[in-house]
Every structure is written in structure tokens, then in C-alpha cells.
Short mmCIF file of C-alpha atoms in Angstrom, two decimals:
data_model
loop_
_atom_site.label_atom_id
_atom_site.label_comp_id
_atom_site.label_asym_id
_atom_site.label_seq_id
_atom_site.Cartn_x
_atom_site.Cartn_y
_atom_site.Cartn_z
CA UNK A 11 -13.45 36.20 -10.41
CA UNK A 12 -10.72 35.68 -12.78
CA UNK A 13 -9.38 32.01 -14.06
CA UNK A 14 -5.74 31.69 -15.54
CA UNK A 15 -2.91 29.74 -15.03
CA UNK A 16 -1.09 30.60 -11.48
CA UNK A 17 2.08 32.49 -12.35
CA UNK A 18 5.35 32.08 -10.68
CA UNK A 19 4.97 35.33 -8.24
CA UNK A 20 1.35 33.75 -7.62
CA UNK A 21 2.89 30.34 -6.16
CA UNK A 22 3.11 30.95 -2.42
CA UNK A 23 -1.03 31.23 -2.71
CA UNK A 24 -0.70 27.75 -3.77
CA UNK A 25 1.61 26.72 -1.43
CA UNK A 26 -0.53 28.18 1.94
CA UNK A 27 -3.41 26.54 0.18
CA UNK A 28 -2.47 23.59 0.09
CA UNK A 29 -0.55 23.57 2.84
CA UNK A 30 -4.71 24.45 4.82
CA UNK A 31 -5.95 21.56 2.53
CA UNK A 32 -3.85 18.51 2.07
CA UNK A 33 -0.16 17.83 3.71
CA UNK A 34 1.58 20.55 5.54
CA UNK A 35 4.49 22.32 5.34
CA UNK A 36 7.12 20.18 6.46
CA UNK A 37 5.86 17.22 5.26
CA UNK A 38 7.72 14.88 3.01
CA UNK A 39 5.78 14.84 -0.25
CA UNK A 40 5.13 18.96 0.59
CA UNK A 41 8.58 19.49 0.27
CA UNK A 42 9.21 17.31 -2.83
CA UNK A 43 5.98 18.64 -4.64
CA UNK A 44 6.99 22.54 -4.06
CA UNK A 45 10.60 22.26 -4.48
CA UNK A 46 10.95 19.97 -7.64
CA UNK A 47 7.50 19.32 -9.03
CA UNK A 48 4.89 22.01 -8.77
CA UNK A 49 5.07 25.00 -11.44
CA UNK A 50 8.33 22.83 -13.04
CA UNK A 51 6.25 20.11 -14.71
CA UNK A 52 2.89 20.16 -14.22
CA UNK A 53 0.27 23.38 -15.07
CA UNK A 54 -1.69 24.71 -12.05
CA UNK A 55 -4.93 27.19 -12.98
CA UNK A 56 -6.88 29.05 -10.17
CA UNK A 57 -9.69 31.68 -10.29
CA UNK A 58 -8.65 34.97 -8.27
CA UNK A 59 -10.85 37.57 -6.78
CA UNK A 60 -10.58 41.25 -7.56
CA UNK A 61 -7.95 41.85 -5.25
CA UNK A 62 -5.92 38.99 -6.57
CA UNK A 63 -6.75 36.59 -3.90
CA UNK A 64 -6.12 32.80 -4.96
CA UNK A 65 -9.89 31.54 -4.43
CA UNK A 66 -9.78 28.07 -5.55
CA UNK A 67 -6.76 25.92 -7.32
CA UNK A 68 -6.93 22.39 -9.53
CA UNK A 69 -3.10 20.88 -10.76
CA UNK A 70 -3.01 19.50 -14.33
CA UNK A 71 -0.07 16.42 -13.63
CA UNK A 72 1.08 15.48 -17.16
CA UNK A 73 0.86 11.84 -17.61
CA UNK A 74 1.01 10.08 -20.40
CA UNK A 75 -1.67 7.22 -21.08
CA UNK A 76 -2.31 3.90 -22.66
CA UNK A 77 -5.89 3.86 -24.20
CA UNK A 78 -7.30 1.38 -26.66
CA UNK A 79 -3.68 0.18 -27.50
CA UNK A 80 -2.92 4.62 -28.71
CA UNK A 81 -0.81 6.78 -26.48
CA UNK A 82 -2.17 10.44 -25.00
CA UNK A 83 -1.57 13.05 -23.21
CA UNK A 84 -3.47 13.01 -20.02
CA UNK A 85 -3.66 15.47 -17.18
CA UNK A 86 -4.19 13.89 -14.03
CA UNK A 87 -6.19 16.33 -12.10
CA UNK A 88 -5.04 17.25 -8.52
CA UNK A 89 -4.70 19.22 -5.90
CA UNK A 90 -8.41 20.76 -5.93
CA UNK A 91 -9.63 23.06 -3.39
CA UNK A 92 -10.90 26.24 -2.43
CA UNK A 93 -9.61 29.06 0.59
CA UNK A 94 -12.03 28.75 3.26
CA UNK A 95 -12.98 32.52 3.20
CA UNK A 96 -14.30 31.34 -0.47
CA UNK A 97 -16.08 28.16 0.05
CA UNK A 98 -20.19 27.65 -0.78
CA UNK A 99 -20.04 30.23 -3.69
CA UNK A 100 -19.74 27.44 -6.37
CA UNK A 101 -16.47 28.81 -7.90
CA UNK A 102 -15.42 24.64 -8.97
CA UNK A 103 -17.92 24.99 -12.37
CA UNK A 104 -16.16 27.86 -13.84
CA UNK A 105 -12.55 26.41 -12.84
CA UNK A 106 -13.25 23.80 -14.68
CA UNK A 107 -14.84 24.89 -17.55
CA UNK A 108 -11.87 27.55 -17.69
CA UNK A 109 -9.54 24.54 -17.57
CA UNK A 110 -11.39 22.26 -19.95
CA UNK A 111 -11.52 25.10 -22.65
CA UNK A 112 -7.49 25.28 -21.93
CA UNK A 113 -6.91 21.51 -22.84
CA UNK A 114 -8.93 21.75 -25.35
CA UNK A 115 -7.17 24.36 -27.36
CA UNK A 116 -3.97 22.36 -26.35
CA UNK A 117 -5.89 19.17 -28.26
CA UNK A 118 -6.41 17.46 -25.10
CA UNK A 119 -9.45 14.82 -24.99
CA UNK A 120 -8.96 13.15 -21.74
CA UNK A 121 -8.49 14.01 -17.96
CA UNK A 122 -8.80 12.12 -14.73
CA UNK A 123 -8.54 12.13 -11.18
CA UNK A 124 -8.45 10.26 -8.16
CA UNK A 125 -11.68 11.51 -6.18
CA UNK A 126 -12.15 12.30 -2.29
CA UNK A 127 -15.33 12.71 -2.65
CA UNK A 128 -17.29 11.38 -6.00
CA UNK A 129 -20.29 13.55 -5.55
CA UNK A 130 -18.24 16.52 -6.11
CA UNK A 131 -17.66 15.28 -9.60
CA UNK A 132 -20.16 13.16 -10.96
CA UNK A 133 -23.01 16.36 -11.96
CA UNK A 134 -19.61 17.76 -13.85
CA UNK A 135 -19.89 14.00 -15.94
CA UNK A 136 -17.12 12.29 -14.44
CA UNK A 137 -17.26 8.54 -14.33
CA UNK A 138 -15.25 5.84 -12.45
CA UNK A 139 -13.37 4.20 -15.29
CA UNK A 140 -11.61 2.14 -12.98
CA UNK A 141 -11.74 -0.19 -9.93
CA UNK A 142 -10.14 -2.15 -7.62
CA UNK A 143 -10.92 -5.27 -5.19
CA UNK A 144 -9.78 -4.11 -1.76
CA UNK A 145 -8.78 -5.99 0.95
CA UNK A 146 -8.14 -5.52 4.69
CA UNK A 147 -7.06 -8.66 6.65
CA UNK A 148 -6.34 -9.28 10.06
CA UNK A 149 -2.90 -10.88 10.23
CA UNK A 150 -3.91 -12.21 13.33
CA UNK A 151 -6.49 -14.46 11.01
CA UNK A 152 -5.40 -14.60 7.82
CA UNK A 153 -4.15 -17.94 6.23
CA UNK A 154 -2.65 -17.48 3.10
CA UNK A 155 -2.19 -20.70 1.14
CA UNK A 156 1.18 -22.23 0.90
CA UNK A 157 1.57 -21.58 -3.06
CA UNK A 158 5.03 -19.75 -4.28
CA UNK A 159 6.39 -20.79 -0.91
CA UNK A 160 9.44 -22.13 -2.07
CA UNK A 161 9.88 -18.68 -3.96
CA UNK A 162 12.93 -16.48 -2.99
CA UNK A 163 11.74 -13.19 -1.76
CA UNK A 164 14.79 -10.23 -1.56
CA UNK A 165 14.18 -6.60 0.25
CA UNK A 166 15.77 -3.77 -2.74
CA UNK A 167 16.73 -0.34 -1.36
CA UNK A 168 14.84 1.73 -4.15
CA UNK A 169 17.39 3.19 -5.34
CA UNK A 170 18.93 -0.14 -6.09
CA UNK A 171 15.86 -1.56 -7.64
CA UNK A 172 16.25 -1.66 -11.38
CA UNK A 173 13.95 -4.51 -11.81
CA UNK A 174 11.50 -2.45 -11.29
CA UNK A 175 10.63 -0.42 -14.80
CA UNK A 176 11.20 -4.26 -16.66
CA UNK A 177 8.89 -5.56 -14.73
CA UNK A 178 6.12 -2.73 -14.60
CA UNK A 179 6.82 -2.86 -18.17
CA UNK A 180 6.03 -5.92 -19.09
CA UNK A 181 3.40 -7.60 -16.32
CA UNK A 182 0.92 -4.53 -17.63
CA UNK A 183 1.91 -4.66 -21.17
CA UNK A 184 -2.35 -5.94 -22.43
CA UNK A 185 -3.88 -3.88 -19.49
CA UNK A 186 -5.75 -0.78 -20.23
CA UNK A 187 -6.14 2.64 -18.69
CA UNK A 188 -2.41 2.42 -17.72
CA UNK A 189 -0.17 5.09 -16.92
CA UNK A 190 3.14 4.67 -19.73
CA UNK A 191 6.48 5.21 -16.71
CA UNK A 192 9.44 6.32 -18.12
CA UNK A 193 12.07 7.08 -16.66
CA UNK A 194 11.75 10.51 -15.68
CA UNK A 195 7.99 9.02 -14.17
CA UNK A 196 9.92 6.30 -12.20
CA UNK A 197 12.78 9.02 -10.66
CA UNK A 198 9.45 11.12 -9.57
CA UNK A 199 7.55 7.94 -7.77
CA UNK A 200 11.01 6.52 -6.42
CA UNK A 201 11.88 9.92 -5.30
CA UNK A 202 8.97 10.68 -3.38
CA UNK A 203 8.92 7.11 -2.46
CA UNK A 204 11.98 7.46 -0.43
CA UNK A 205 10.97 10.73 0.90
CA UNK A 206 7.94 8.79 2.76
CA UNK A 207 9.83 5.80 3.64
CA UNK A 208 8.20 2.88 1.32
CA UNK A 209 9.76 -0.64 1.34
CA UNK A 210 10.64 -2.55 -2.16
CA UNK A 211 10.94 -6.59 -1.97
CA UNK A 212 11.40 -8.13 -4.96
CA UNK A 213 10.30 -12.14 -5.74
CA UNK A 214 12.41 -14.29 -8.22
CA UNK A 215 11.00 -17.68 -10.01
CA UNK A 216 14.38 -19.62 -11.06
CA UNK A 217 16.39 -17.32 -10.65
CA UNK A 218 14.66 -14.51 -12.54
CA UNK A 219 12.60 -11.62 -11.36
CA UNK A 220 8.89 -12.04 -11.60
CA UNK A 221 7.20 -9.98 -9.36
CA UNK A 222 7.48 -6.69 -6.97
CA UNK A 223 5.90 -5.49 -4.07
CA UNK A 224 6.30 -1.76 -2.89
CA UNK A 225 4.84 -1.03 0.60
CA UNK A 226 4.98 1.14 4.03
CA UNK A 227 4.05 0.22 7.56
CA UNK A 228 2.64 2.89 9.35
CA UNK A 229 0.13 2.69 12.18
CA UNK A 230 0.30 -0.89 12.48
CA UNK A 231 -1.33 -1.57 8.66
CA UNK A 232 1.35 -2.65 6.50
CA UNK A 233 0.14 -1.20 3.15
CA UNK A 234 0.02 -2.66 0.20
CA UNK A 235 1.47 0.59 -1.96
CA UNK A 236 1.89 -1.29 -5.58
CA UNK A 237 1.96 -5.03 -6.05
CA UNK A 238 2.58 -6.75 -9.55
CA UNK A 239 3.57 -10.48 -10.59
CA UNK A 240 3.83 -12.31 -13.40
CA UNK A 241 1.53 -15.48 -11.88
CA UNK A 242 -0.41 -16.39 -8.88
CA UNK A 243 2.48 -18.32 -7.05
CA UNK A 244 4.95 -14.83 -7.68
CA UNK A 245 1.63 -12.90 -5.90
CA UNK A 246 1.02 -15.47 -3.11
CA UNK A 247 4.65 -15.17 -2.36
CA UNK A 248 5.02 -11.92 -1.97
CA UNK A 249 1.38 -12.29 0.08
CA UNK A 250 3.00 -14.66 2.44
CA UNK A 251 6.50 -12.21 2.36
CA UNK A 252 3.81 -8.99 3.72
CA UNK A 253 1.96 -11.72 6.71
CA UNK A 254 5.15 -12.74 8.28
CA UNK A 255 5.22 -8.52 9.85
CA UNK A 256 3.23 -9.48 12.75
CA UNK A 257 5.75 -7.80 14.97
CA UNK A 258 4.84 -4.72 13.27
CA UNK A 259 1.33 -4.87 11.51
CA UNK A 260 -1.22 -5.88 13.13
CA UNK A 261 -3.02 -6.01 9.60
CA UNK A 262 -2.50 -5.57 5.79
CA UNK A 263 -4.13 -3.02 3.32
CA UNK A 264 -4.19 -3.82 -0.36
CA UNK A 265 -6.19 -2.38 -3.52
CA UNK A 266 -5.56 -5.35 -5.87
CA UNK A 267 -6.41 -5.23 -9.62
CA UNK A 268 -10.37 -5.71 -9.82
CA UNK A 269 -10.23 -8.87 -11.31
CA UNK A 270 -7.69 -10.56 -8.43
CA UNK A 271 -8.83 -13.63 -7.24
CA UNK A 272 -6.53 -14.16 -3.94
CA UNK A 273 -10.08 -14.37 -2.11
CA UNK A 274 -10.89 -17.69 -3.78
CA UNK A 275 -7.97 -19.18 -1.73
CA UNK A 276 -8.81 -17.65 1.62
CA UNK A 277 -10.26 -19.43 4.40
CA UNK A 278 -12.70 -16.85 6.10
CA UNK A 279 -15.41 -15.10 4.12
CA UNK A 280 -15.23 -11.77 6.02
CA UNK A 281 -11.57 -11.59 4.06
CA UNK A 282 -12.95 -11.89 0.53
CA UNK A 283 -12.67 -7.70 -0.21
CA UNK A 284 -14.96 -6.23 -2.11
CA UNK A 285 -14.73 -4.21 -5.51
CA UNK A 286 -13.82 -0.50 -5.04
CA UNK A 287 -14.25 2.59 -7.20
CA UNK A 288 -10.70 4.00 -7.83
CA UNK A 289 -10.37 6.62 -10.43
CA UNK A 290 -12.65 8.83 -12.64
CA UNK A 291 -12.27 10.15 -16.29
CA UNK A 292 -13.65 12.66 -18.20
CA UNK A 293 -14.10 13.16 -22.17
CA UNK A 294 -14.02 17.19 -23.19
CA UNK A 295 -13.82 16.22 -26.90
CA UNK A 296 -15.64 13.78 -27.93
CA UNK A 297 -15.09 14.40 -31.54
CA UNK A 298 -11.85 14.05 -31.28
CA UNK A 299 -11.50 10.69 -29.28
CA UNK A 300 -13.18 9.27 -31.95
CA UNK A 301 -11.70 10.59 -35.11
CA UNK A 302 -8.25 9.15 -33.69
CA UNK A 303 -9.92 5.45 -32.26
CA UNK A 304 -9.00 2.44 -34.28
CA UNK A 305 -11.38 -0.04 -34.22
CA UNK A 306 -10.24 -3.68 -32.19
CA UNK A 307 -11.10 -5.40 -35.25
CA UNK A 308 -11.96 -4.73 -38.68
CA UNK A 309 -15.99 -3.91 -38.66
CA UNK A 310 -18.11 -2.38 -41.38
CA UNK A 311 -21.07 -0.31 -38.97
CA UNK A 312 -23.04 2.60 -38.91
CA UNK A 313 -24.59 4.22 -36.18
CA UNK A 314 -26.24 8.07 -35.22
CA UNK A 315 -24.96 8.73 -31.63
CA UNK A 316 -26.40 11.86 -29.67
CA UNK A 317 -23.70 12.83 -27.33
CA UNK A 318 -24.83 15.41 -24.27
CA UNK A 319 -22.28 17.56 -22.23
CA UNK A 320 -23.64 19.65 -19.95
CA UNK A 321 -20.42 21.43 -18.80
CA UNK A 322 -18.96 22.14 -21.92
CA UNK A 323 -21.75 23.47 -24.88
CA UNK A 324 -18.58 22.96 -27.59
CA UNK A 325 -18.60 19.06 -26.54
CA UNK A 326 -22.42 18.35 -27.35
CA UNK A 327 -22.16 16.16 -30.81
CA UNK A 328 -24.90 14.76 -33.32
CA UNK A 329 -23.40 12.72 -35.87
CA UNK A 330 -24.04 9.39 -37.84
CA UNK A 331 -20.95 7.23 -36.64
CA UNK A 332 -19.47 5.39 -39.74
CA UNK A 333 -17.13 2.68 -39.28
CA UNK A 334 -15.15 1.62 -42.16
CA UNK A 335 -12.88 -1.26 -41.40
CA UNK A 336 -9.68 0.58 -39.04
CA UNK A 337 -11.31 4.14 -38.65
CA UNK A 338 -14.11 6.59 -37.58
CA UNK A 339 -15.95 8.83 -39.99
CA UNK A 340 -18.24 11.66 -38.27
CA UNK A 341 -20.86 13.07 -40.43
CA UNK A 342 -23.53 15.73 -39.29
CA UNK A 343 -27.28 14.40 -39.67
CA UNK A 344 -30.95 15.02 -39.44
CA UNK A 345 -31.61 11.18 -38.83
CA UNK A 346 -33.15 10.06 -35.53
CA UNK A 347 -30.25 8.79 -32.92
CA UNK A 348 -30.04 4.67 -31.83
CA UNK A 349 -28.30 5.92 -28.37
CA UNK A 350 -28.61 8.90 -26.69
CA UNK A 351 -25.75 9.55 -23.93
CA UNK A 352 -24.10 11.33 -21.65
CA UNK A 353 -20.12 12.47 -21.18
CA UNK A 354 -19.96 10.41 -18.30
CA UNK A 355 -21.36 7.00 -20.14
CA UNK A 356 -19.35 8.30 -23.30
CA UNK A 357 -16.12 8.20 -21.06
CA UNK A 358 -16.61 4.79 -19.39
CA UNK A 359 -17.44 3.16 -22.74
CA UNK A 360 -14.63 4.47 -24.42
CA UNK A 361 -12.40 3.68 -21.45
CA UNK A 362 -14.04 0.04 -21.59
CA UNK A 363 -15.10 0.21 -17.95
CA UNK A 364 -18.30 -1.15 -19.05
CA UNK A 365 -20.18 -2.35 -22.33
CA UNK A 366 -22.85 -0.21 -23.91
CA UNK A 367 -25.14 -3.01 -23.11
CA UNK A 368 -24.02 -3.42 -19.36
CA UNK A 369 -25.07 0.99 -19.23
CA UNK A 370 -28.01 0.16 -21.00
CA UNK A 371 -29.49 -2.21 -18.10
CA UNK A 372 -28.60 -0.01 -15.59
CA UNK A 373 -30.37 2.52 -17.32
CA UNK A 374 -27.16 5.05 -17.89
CA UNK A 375 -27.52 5.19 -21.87
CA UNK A 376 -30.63 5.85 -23.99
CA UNK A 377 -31.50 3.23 -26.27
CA UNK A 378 -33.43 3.69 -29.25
CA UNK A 379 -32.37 1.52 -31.59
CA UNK A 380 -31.92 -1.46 -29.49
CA UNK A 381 -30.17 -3.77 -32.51
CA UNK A 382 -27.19 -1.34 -32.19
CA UNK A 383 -26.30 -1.55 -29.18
CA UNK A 384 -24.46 -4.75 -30.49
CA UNK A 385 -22.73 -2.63 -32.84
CA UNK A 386 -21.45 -0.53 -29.81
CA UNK A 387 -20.33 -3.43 -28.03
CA UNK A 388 -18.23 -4.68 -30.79
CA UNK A 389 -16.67 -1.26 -31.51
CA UNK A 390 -15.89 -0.52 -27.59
CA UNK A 391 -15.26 -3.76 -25.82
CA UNK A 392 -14.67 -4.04 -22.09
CA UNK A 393 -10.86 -4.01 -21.30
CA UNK A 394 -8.72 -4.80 -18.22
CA UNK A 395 -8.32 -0.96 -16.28
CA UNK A 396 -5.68 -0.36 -14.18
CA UNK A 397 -3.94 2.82 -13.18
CA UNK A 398 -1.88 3.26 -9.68
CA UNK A 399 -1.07 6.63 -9.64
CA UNK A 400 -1.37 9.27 -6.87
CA UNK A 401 -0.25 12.38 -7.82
#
């Protein structure tokens, strides 16, 4: 087999592909994705057999992200799968190692995804580095509390919604994790938007614009695509907005942030959600995540880190980690580590899914040192993740 990037000639392979995997043909986001989208703006690589028969396929989506307060370059992985005829021969590994090695030369440290299936993933050292609380309610049931009621509530065609990038803007502005929307990113999501049919409406607090909600009813589940305000009443609002389509929900779907608490209003226990695993990360240079990481406060430390990959040999690191005030310092050293870890732990530390401390206890880092584990807590603390992209 043979990994490169798919060239232009190459493309219909891609197309039939995907069109046997994911949406077909004549579907709405097909015909966006192909026509304006795919082999434009994003990269895809595939591995082809000796006859030049596309085998397997991943699409590198250029975002850019907000991490730890810096701005990067982030492929968001999609679009994986592999022809039927080539299935159960363990052809992912070597895609991805291909591709890794690619972003790597390209100085590239970070990629996600948005999993279908996790265990397809996690023994290649992706991690969840973000979650959400999902809900389901019957509308039949639910009793939403009368908060924000007096709110005005207006339905926006999209393509008359400019409150939109302000607000996005600006209600996400200390969250982490978060995918930076210009406005060539808000065209694409609008556009595609459209295509499928989702709904904007649009809440207002004196006057001024404080929250949005983007959804679709299909199915009879109005669902909750995107839903951001600037304070609980704003939220409840457009809540109470979403319950009054009984004529054509029966109930409502919703992936809030993970630390929403519209369950500590509701009436009926079975409504209270639960917390959701959303999107996975992966580091492929560890070395360089950490040269360019600027401490969240001004800290004199030291610590000797052993950092495993076991996809990539070129991302395994041994270094005593200096911390002088704003910056990193790497050194090489014979000196016995304080934590031992993975790519996967590296990634959700980092990402500040979860403290060193809170891996620790459930037994995902090595700990050998255990007064520095503090130190690691205080470099990396745990931040507010939230991404809501889907392709």
C-alpha cells in the first residue's frame, strides 16, 4: 500500500467512498462538501493499493484553535473510512502514522476529531478532551421554569443573522478548546446550515442581543444544533422558545456545555442529562507544545517528565521540564522521571480536560515523585472545553 495525499484526478475515489460510508450522493451536505469544500480547503490523504485503488481515506479540516489563551493550527480529522473490499487488514495505523509524520513536518502539534466509535482511537492515544451534559426531554413532561420569560425571542433567516459572529465572539471569549470563526468559518457553517434546513432565533435582554439558538426539527426531536447566552434567564428563554413546538416535536435534543446547570431547575429527575464524551485530541509533538506554552502564572518549577508515544517513535521525550517564570525549557537527562505518561494523558492535561492529580487517581499517569504532581497542577490547570464543530 501506498499513503499520499489524494490528488485531484484521484477525487471521485473519495467521492464513491464516502458516498458507501457517510451521506449519499444527493444529499445536502454531499453536495456542499464535494462541490465547494473538499480538495479546495481542507487536505485529504489515503493509502492506495498496487493498482491504485483508494483503500482507506481520513480529511485534515483546517481549523484554527484557541488553546491555553495561544492560537494553532488544528486539523480536525474527518471523513475516516475504509472500501469494504479492504476492511480487517488494519490499513488505519499506517494512515495515520503517514498523516501524523505530514503535520509534523508542516509544524503541526495538535489534531482532533469527533469519534463514532472511541475504541477505534483510543490504542492510537487519543483522549476525550472534551464533554458535554446531554439532555433528551419529553416535551410532553418537561417544565421549564418561568425565568427570562418576559424576554423577547425573534426567528433570523440565517442569512440575515449578523448577531451571530458578535455574539459567538464574545459569550466564549474565557472558554477553552474553542474553535476561533471567522468569517470565512461562519459563510461555511451558515452555508451548509441552510443547505440542511436549520432554524436561527435570536433572544434580546433590553433591547440588546444576548443569546442565540440554532436548531432543526426533524423526526419529531427538535434539536438543539448550537445554543449560547450571555446568562441563565437569556438560556431559559430560549429553553422555553424550543418547548412551545409541541405541534411538531414531540421532544428536544440538546448537548449543553458540561458544566450547564438547567437540570438544577427541572422538576423530574429522569430529565437531569448526564455528562457525555464529545471530542478527542491528540498530541504528535510533544516537544513542541511545550516549548511554545506560557505558563498561567508566573512559577519557578522543575520537573523530569517521561513522555510515551506508541504510534509515533519521533514523539517519545525524556527531558527535565524547567519552568522559568513565562516559559518552558527542555533539557535531555539521565535523572529518574516524577511522572511517567502517555500521549493520551499528555493531551488531556495540556488541553485541561483534567488535572494531573485527577489522572493520577484514576490511575492514567505514573507517579513517582508524588510532591510534583502539585507542580503539574499549577502549570496545567483545568479549563472550561468547549468546541461545536462537525465537520
Amino acid at each position: 500500500m501506498t499513503c499520499k495525499i489524494v490528488q485531484p484526478e484521484e477525487m471521485d475515489q473519495v467521492r464513491d467512498l464516502w458516498n458507501y460510508s457517510f451521506e449519499k450522493f444527493d444529499d445536502p451536505f454531499f453536495q456542499w462538501y464535494f462541490h465547494y469544500y473538499c480538495g479546495q480547503e481542507n487536505t485529504v490523504v489515503g493509502s492506495f493499493d498496487a493498482q491504485g485503488r483508494l483503500q482507506n481515506m481520513l480529511h485534515l479540516n483546517p481549523y484554527l484553535v484557541k488553546l491555553r489563551d495561544k492560537l494553532w493550527d488544528m486539523p480536525y480529522i474527518v471523513g475516516v473510512a475504509t472500501a469494504p473490499e479492504a476492511r480487517g487488514q488494519h490499513l488505519f495505523r499506517p494512515l495515520l502514522q503517514y498523516t501524523c509524520q505530514l503535520l509534523n513536518r508542516e509544524e503541526v502539534p495538535f489534531v482532533f476529531l469527533m469519534p463514532i466509535q472511541a475504541g477505534i482511537y483510543l490504542p492510537y492515544e487519543f483522549s476525550y478532551c472534551c464533554y458535554r451534559h446531554s439532555y433528551d426531554w419529553s416535551l410532553d413532561q418537561l417544565q421549564l421554569p418561568k425565568i427570562g420569560s418576559e424576554l423577547q425571542v425573534v426567528r433570523r433567516a440565517l442569512n440575515q443573522a449578523q448577531e451571530l459572529p458578535l455574539l459567538y465572539a464574545e459569550l466564549t471569549k474565557t472558554w477553552n478548546g474553542l474553535a476561533v470563526r471567522d468569517a470565512s468559518q461562519w459563510e461555511k457553517l451558515l452555508a451548509v446550515h441552510q443547505a440542511e434546513q436549520v432554524q436561527c432565533a435570536v433572544v434580546y435582554a433590553e433591547g440588546r442581543p444576548s443569546g442565540y439558538l440554532l436548531y432543526k426539527i426533524a423526526d419529531g426531536v427538535f434539536n438543539i444544533l448550537e445554543l449560547l447566552a450571555a446568562d441563565f434567564p437569556s438560556r431559559n428563554r430560549l429553553l422555553l422558545y424550543a418547548a412551545q413546538h409541541k405541534s411538531e416535536a414531540k421532544k428536544i435534543s440538546w448537548l449543553a456545555e458540561a458544566w450547564d446547570k438547567t437540570y438544577l431547575h427541572l422538576q423530574r429527575q429522569e430529565q437531569s442529562g448526564s455528562l457525555q464524551p464529545f471530542m478527542m485530541a491528540r498530541c504528535i509533538n510533544a516537544a513542541q507544545a511545550l516549548l511554545a506554552y506560557t505558563p498561567p502564572e508566573p512559577l519557578l518549577a522543575s520537573i523530569v517528565m517521561e513522555l510515551t508515544d506508541g504510534l509515533l517513535k519521533e514523539n517519545n521525550w525524556y527531558f527535565h521540564c524547567q519552568v522559568v517564570m513565562d516559559h518552558v525549557e527542555l533539557q535531555p537527562t539521565k535523572l529518574q522521571p516524577d511522572i511517567s505518561m502517555d500521549m493520551a494523558a499528555f493531551t488531556q492535561i495540556y488541553f485541561g480536560a483534567f488535572t494531573a492529580s485527577e489522572l493520577a487517581e484514576a490511575g492514567r499517569i505514573q507517579v513517582h515523585n508524588t510532591a510534583q504532581l502539585a507542580v503539574l497542577d499549577k502549570l496545567f490547570p483545568k479549563c472550561r472545553n468547549y468546541i461545536n464543530e462537525y465537520f
